[in-house]
XYZ file of C-alpha atoms in Angstrom:
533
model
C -63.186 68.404 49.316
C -60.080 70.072 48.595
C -58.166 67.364 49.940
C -59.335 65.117 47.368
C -59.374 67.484 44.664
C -55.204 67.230 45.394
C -55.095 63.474 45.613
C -56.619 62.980 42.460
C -54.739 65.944 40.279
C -51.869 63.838 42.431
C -52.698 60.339 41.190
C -53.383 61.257 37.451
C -49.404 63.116 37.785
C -48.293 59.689 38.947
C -49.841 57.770 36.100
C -48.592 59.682 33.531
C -45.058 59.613 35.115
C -45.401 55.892 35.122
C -47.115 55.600 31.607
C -44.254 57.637 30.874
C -41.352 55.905 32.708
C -42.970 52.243 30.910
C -42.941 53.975 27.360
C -39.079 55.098 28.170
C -38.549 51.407 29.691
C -39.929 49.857 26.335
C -38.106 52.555 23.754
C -34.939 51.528 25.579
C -35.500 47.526 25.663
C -36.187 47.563 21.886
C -33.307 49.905 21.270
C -31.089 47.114 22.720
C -32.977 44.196 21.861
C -32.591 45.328 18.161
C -28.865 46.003 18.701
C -28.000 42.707 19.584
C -30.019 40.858 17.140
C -28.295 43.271 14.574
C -25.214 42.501 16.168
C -26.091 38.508 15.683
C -26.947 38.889 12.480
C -23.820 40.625 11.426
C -21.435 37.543 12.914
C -23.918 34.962 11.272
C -22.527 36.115 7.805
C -19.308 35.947 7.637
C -17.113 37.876 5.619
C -14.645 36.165 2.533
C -12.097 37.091 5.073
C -13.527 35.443 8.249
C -12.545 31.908 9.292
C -12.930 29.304 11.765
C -10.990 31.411 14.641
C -14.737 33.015 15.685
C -17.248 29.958 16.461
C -19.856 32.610 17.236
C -20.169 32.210 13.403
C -21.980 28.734 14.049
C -25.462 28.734 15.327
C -25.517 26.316 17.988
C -22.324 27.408 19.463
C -23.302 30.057 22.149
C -21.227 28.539 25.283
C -18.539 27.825 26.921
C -16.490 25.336 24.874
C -15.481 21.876 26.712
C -12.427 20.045 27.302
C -12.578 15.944 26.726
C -11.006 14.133 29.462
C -7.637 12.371 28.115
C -7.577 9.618 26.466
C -5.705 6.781 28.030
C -5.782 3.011 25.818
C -2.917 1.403 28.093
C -4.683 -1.642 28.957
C -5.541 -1.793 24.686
C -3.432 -3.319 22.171
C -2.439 -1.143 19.298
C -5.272 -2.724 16.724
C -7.768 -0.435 15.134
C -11.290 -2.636 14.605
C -12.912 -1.550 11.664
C -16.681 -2.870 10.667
C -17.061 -1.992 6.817
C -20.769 -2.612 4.955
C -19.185 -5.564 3.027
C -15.449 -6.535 1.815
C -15.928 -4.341 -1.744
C -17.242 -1.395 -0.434
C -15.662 1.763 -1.624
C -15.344 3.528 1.639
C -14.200 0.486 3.568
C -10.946 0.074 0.999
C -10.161 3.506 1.397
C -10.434 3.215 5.305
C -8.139 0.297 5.090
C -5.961 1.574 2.155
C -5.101 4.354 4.709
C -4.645 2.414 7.195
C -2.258 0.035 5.497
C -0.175 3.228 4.549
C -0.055 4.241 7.470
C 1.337 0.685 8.601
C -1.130 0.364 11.328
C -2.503 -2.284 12.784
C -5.992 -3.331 12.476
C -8.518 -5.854 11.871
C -11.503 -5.454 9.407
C -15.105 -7.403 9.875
C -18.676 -7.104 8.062
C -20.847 -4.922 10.277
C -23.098 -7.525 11.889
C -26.950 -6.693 11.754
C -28.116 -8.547 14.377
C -24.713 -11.249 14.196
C -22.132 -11.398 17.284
C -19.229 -8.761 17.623
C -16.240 -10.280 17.502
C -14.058 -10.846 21.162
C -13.045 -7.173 22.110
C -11.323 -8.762 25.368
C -8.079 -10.949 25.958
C -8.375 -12.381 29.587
C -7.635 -8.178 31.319
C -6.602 -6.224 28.083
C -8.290 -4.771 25.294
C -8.398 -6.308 21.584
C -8.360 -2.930 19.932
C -7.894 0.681 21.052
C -10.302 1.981 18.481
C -13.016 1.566 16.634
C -14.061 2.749 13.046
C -17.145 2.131 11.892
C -17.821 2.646 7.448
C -21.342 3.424 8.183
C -22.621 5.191 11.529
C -26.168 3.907 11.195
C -24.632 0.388 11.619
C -23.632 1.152 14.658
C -26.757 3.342 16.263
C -29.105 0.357 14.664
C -27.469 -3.081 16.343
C -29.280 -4.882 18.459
C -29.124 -3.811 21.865
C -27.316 -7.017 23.462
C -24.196 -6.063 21.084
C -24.300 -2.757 21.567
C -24.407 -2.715 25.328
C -21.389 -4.504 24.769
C -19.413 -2.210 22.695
C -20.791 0.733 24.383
C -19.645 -1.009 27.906
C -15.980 -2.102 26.160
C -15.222 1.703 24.606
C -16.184 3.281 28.139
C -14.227 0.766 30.252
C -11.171 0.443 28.196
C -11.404 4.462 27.306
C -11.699 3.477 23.254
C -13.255 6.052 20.754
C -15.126 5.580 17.906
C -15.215 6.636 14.906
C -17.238 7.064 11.810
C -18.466 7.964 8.808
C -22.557 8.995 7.146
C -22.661 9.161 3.009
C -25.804 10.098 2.586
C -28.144 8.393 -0.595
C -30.918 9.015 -2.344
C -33.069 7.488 0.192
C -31.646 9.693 3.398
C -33.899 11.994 5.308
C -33.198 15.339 4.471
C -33.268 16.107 8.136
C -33.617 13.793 10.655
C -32.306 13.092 14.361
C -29.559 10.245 14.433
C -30.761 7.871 16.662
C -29.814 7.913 20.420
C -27.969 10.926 20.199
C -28.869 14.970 20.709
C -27.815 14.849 16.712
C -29.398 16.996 14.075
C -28.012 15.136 10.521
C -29.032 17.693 7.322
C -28.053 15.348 4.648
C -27.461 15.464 0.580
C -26.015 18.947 0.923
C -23.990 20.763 -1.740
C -20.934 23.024 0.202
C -18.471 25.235 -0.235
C -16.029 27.212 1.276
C -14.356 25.206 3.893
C -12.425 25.997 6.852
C -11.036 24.295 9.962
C -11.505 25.035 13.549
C -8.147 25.670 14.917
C -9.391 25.034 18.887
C -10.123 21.639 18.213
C -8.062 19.035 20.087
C -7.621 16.349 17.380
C -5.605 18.546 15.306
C -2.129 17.200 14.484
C -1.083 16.601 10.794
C -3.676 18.874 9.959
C -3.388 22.706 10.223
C -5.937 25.296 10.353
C -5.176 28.169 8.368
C -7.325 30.375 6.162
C -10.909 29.141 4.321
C -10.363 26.201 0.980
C -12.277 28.360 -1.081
C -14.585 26.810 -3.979
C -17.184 23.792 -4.051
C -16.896 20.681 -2.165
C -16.936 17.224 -3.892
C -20.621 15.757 -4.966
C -23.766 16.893 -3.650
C -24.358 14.770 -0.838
C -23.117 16.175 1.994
C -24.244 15.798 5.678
C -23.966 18.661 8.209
C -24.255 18.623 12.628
C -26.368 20.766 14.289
C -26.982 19.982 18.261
C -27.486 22.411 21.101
C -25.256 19.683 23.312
C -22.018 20.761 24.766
C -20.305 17.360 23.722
C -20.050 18.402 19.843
C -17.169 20.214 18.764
C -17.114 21.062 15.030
C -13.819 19.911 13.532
C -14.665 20.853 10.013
C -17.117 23.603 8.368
C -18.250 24.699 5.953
C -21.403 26.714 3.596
C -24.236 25.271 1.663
C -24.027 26.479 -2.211
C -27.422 28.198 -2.898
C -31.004 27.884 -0.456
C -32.392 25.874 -3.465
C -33.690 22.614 -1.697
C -32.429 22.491 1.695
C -33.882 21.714 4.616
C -35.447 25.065 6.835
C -32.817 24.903 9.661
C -30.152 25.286 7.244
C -28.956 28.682 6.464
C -26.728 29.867 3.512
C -23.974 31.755 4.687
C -23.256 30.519 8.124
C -20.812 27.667 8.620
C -21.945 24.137 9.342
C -20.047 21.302 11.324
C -19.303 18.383 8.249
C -17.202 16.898 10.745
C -17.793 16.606 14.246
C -16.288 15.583 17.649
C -18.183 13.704 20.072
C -16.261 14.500 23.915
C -18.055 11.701 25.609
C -19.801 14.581 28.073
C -23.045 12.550 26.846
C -22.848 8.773 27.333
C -18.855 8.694 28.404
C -17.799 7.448 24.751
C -15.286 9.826 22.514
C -16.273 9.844 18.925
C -15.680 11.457 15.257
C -18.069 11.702 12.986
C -17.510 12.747 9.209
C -20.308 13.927 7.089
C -18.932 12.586 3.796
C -16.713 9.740 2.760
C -12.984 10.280 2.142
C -12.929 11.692 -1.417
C -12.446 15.058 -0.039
C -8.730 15.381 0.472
C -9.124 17.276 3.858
C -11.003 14.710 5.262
C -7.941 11.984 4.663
C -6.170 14.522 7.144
C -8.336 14.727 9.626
C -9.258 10.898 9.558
C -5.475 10.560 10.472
C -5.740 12.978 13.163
C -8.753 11.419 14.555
C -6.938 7.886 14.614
C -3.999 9.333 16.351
C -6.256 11.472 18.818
C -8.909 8.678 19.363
C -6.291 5.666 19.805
C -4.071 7.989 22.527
C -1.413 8.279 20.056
C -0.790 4.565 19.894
C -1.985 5.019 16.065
C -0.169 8.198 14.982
C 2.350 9.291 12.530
C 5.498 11.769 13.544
C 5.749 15.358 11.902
C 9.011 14.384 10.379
C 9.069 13.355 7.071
C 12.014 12.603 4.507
C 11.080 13.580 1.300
C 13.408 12.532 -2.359
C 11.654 14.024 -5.637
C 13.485 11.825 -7.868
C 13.026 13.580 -11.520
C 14.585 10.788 -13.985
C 15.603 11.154 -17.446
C 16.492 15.482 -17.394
C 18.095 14.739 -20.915
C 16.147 11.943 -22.225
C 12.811 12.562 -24.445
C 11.425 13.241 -28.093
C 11.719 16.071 -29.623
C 9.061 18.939 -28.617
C 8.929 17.339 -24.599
C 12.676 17.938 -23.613
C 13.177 21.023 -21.224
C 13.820 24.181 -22.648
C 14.774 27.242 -20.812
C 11.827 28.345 -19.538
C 11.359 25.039 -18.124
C 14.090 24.952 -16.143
C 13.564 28.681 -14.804
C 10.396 27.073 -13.382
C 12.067 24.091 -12.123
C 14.169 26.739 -10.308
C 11.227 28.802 -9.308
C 9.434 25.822 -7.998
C 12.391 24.526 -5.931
C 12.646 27.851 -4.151
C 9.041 27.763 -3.432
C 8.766 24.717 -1.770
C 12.034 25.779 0.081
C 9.743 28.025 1.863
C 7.788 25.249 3.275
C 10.347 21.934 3.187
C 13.621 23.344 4.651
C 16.893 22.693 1.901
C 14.244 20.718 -0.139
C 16.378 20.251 -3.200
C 15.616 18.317 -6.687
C 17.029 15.272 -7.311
C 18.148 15.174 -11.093
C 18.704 11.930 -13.319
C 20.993 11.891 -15.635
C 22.110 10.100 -19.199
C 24.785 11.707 -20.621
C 24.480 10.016 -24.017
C 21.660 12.157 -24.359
C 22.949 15.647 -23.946
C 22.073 17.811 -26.569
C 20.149 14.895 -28.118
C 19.049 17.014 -31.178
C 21.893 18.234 -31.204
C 23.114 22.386 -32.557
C 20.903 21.767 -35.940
C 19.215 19.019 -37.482
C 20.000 18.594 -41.083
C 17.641 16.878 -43.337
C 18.708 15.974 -46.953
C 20.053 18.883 -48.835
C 18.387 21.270 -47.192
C 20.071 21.406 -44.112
C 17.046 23.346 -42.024
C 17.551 24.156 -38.263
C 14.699 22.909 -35.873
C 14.137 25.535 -33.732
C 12.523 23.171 -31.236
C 15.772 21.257 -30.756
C 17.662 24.230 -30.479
C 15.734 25.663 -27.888
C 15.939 22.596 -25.744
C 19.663 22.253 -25.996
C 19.370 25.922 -24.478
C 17.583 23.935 -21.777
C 20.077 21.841 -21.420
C 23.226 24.045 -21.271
C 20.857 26.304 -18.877
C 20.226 22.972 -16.207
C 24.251 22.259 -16.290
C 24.815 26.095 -15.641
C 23.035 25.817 -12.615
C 24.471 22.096 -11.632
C 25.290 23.539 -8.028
C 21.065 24.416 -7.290
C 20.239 20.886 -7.821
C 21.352 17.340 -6.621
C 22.308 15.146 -9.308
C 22.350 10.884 -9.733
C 23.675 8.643 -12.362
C 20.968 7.317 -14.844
C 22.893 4.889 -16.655
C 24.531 6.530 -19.626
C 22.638 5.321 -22.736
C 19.355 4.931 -20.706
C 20.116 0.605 -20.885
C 18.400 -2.065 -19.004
C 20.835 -3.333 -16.603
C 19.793 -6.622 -16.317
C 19.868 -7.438 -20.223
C 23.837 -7.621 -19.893
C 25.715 -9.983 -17.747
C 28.493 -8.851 -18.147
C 29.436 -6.468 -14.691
C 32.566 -5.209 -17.228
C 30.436 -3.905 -19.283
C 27.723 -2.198 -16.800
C 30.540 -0.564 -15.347
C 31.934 0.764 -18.962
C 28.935 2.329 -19.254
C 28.800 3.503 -15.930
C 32.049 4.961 -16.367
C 31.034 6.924 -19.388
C 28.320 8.567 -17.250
C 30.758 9.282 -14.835
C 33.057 10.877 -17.429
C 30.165 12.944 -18.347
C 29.807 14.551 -14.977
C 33.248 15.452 -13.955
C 33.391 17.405 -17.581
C 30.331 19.002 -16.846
C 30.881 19.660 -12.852
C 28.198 17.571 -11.687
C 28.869 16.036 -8.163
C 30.067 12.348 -8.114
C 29.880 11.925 -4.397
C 25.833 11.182 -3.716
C 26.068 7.573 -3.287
C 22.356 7.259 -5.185
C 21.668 5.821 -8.120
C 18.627 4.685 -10.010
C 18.571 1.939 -13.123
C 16.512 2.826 -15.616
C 12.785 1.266 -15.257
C 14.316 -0.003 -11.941
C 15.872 -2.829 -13.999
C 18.127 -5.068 -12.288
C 17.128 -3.705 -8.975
C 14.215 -6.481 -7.386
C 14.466 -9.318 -8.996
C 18.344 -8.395 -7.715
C 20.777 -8.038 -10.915
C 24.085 -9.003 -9.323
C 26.243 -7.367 -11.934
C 24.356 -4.262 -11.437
C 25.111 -4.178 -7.572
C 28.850 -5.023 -7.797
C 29.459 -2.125 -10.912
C 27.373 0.531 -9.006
C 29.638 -0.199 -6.039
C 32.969 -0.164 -7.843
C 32.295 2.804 -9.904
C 29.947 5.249 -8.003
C 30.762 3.196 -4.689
C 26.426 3.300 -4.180
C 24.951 2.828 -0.669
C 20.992 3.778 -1.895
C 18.574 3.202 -4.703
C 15.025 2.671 -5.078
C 13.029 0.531 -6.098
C 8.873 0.144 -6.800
C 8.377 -3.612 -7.636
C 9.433 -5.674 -4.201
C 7.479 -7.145 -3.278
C 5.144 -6.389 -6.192
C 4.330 -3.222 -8.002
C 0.666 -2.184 -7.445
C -0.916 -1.426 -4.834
C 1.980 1.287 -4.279
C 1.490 0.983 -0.334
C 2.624 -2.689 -0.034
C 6.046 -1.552 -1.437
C 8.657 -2.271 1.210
C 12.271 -1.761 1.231
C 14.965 -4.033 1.342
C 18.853 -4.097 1.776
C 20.912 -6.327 -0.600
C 24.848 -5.991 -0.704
C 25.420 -3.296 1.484
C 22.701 -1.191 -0.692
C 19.553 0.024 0.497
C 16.408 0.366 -1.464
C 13.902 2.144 -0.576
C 10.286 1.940 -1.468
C 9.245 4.021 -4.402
C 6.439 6.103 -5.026
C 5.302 8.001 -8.098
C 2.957 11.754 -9.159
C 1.269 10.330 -12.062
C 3.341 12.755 -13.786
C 5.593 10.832 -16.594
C 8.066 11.742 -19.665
C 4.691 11.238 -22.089
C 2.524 13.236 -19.238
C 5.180 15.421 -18.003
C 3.087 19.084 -18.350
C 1.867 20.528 -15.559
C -0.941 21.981 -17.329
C -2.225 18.859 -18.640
C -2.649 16.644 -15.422
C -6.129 14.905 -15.273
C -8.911 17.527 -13.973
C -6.596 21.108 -14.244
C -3.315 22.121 -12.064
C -6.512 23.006 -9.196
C -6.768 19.134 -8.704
C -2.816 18.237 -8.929
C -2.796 21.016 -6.265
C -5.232 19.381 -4.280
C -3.612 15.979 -4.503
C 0.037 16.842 -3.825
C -1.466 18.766 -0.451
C -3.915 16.220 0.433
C -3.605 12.611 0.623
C -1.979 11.581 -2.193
C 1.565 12.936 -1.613
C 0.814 12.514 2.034
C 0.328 9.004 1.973
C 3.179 8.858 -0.796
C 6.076 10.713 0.826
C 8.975 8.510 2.405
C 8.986 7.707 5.729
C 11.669 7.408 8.137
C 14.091 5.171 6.379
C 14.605 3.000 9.287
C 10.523 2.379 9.296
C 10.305 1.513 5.968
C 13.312 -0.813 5.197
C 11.194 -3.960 7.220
């Protein structure tokens, strides 16, 4: 009796140890369980310091991240193939435009529905060592005889793909792109973008810190897949919760541009979430041409640029440079020093137009100063103070039309009054550049103005933007006539009735934008020796 008295006084001991150990056990669990989902929580929103360096920040990025194989297109020719929606679609020029700048190679077709492919093969080599497609659901809805064959072509001759969804007003908010473990969240307003600085396209492009402020339009389309094979390239946050889809949270980044490593079906790809308005995304599309096409498409690092600024003394009244103007001009120089080694501007010069308004205007008897004038001939005496900052080229010295005389003696009179002016004023002689006014005389070739800029200034370069024709500014070649080269021209927008900063067409924000994204880049002078064909 006793015996069980003790097993039982035993056995309720043990249960309340183990109720007790369990309730311990389950404190403990929750303690950690809630730690970590704190912890999650806390990397999902990001701070306005954070960046693309921590992908913990995205939420399907949880593992390891991959490495694509390389990319080898030796047995492809150097052609990009590009399928546009028809020949006056928006996107498609721009695909082209940049391609034409670029001066690669390619050939351009009308996506086929259910139409043949052009011939990708010639005899043992490949057509075309990439593909770029305007729309993406052109490609993931062709018939399945052609697109076994493009499929079977990309993974045999190791070509990549790339391409492009603009959502519409008739896209699925969310929806699974077809074929592929792809989320697509579409007609999305973003902002605050950054770039991830691990991904393996990068080359023009650098990652730095986040391009604060909205993105252009509000029809965006983000990535989401749980797949190793996507790598977000770009990222960035929706604007408000208002009308988006459930899986998208404000807040945490989201993939606008992805890369596809071909760890699904063996094919490489990049896919953008937007057309090419946004200025990052004419970067990247580079970069993805370069990476996809194993650098058979790519542009060098090195760049020459010339920032020509004609006319320094020529203008109305009320536009000429005053002092604070040139300050800036100063300012500006030494700024972009910081990023373009020696970058120096390149001053035009009339002399005939030095201290155009001259000391004091006098009108009729009362002889008044204009205080405007005045101040700008303090602009003037401050940019020939400071000849030895800038580089300097002759303008022509009345501002004339070269090829309205025919007479070389007298072009080179009036060259040699220019000339005059600068060895009074210490401005160096010894550039060997010149530019005619409005290009005159320059393409159609002025003879006379050839042989004077030769025998005067003894020229070797000028520049030109009319050969072969003047618009669009990308088929601008150069050419080399009597010993003189001249290059290919480009232009800002910004001109001597345009010429304040302030004042350029949507704010200094979207000059900014332009002179870092792809206008300047696809403006900026090449390699002499590539663009003088």
């Amino acid at each position: 009796m006793n015996f069980f008295i003790k097993f039982r006084r035993h056995l309720r001991r043990m249960v309340i140890l183990l109720a007790a150990f369990c309730m311990v056990s389950v404190i403990i669990s929750a303690y950690y369980l809630y730690s970590g989902y704190k912890q999650e929580l806390e990397l999902s929103k990001p701070t306005p310091e954070q960046d693309c360096g921590d992908l913990k920040l995205l939420p399907y990025r949880l593992f390891e991240m991959k490495t694509a194989k390389p990319i080898d297109t030796s047995r492809a020719d150097p052609m990009a193939l590009v399928f546009v929606e028809s020949q006056y679609s928006q996107l498609g020029q721009e695909i082209v435009a940049i391609l034409e700048s670029s001066h690669f190679q390619h050939h351009t077709e009308i996506a086929p529905g259910k139409g043949d492919i052009p011939a990708l093969t010639n005899k043992d080599r490949g057509r075309y060592a990439l593909i770029i497609y305007e729309n993406i659901l052109k490609y993931v809805n062709m018939d399945s005889w052609n697109r076994e064959l493009l499929d079977k072509y990309c993974m045999e001759y190791n070509v990549g793909i790339i391409a492009f969804h603009k959502a519409n007003e008739n896209s699925l908010l969310s929806s699974q792109l077809k074929g592929f473990p792809l989320n697509l969240h579409t007609n999305l307003a973003l902002k605050d973008c950054c770039i991830n600085p691990r991904s393996p396209l990068l080359h023009i492009t650098k990652a730095k810190e986040v391009e604060r402020g909205p993105l252009p339009g509000e029809d965006w389309t983000v990535f989401q897949s749980n797949h190793s094979t996507y790598e977000p390239v770009l990222l960035a946050k929706p604007r408000s919760t208002e009308n988006i889809p459930h899986p998208i949270t404000e807040e945490i980044l989201h993939a606008t541009v992805v890369q596809d490593l071909g760890l699904y079906d063996g094919i490489q790809r990049i896919l953008f979430g937007n057309n090419l308005n946004f200025w990052l995304h004419k970067l990247i599309f580079v970069d993805a041409i370069g990476f996809l096409s194993g650098k058979k498409l790519s542009l060098s690092l090195e760049r020459y640029i010339l920032v020509d600024i004609d006319d320094i003394f020529v203008g109305k009244e009320g536009t000429r440079m005053n002092v604070n103007d040139v300050k800036a001009l100063l300012e500006t120089q030494n700024l972009l020093r910081t990023q373009v080694p020696n970058f120096t501007f390149n001053l035009g010069y009339s002399g005939k137009f030095y201290h155009t308004g001259g000391r004091g205007r006098r009108f009729g008897r009362c002889c008044r100063r204009n205080l405007g004038t005045f101040a700008e001939d303090e602009g003037d005496d401050l940019l020939l103070k400071y000849v030895n900052e800038f580089w300097w080229f002759p303008h022509m010295w009345s501002h004339m039309q070269p090829h309205l005389f025919h007479n070389e003696s007298v072009l080179a009179e009036q060259m040699i009054l220019n000339k005059e002016f600068a060895l009074k004023h210490g401005i160096p002689i010894d550039m060997g550049y010149a530019v005619a006014p409005h290009h005159s005389g320059v393409y159609p070739v002025h003879v006379q103005l050839y042989e004077a800029w030769k025998k005067v200034w003894s020229i070797k370069v000028t520049s030109t933007e009319e050969y072969p024709h003047l618009k669009p500014a990308r088929y601008r070649h150069g050419f080399i006539h009597g010993g003189i080269m001249v290059l290919p021209r480009q232009t800002c927008g910004l001109f001597t009735h345009t010429i304040f900063y302030k004042e350029y067409p949507g704010g200094p924000r979207e000059l900014d934008k332009s002179i870092r994204g792809g206008e300047l880049f696809l403006t900026v002078l090449l390699n002499p020796v590539q663009i003088l064909d």
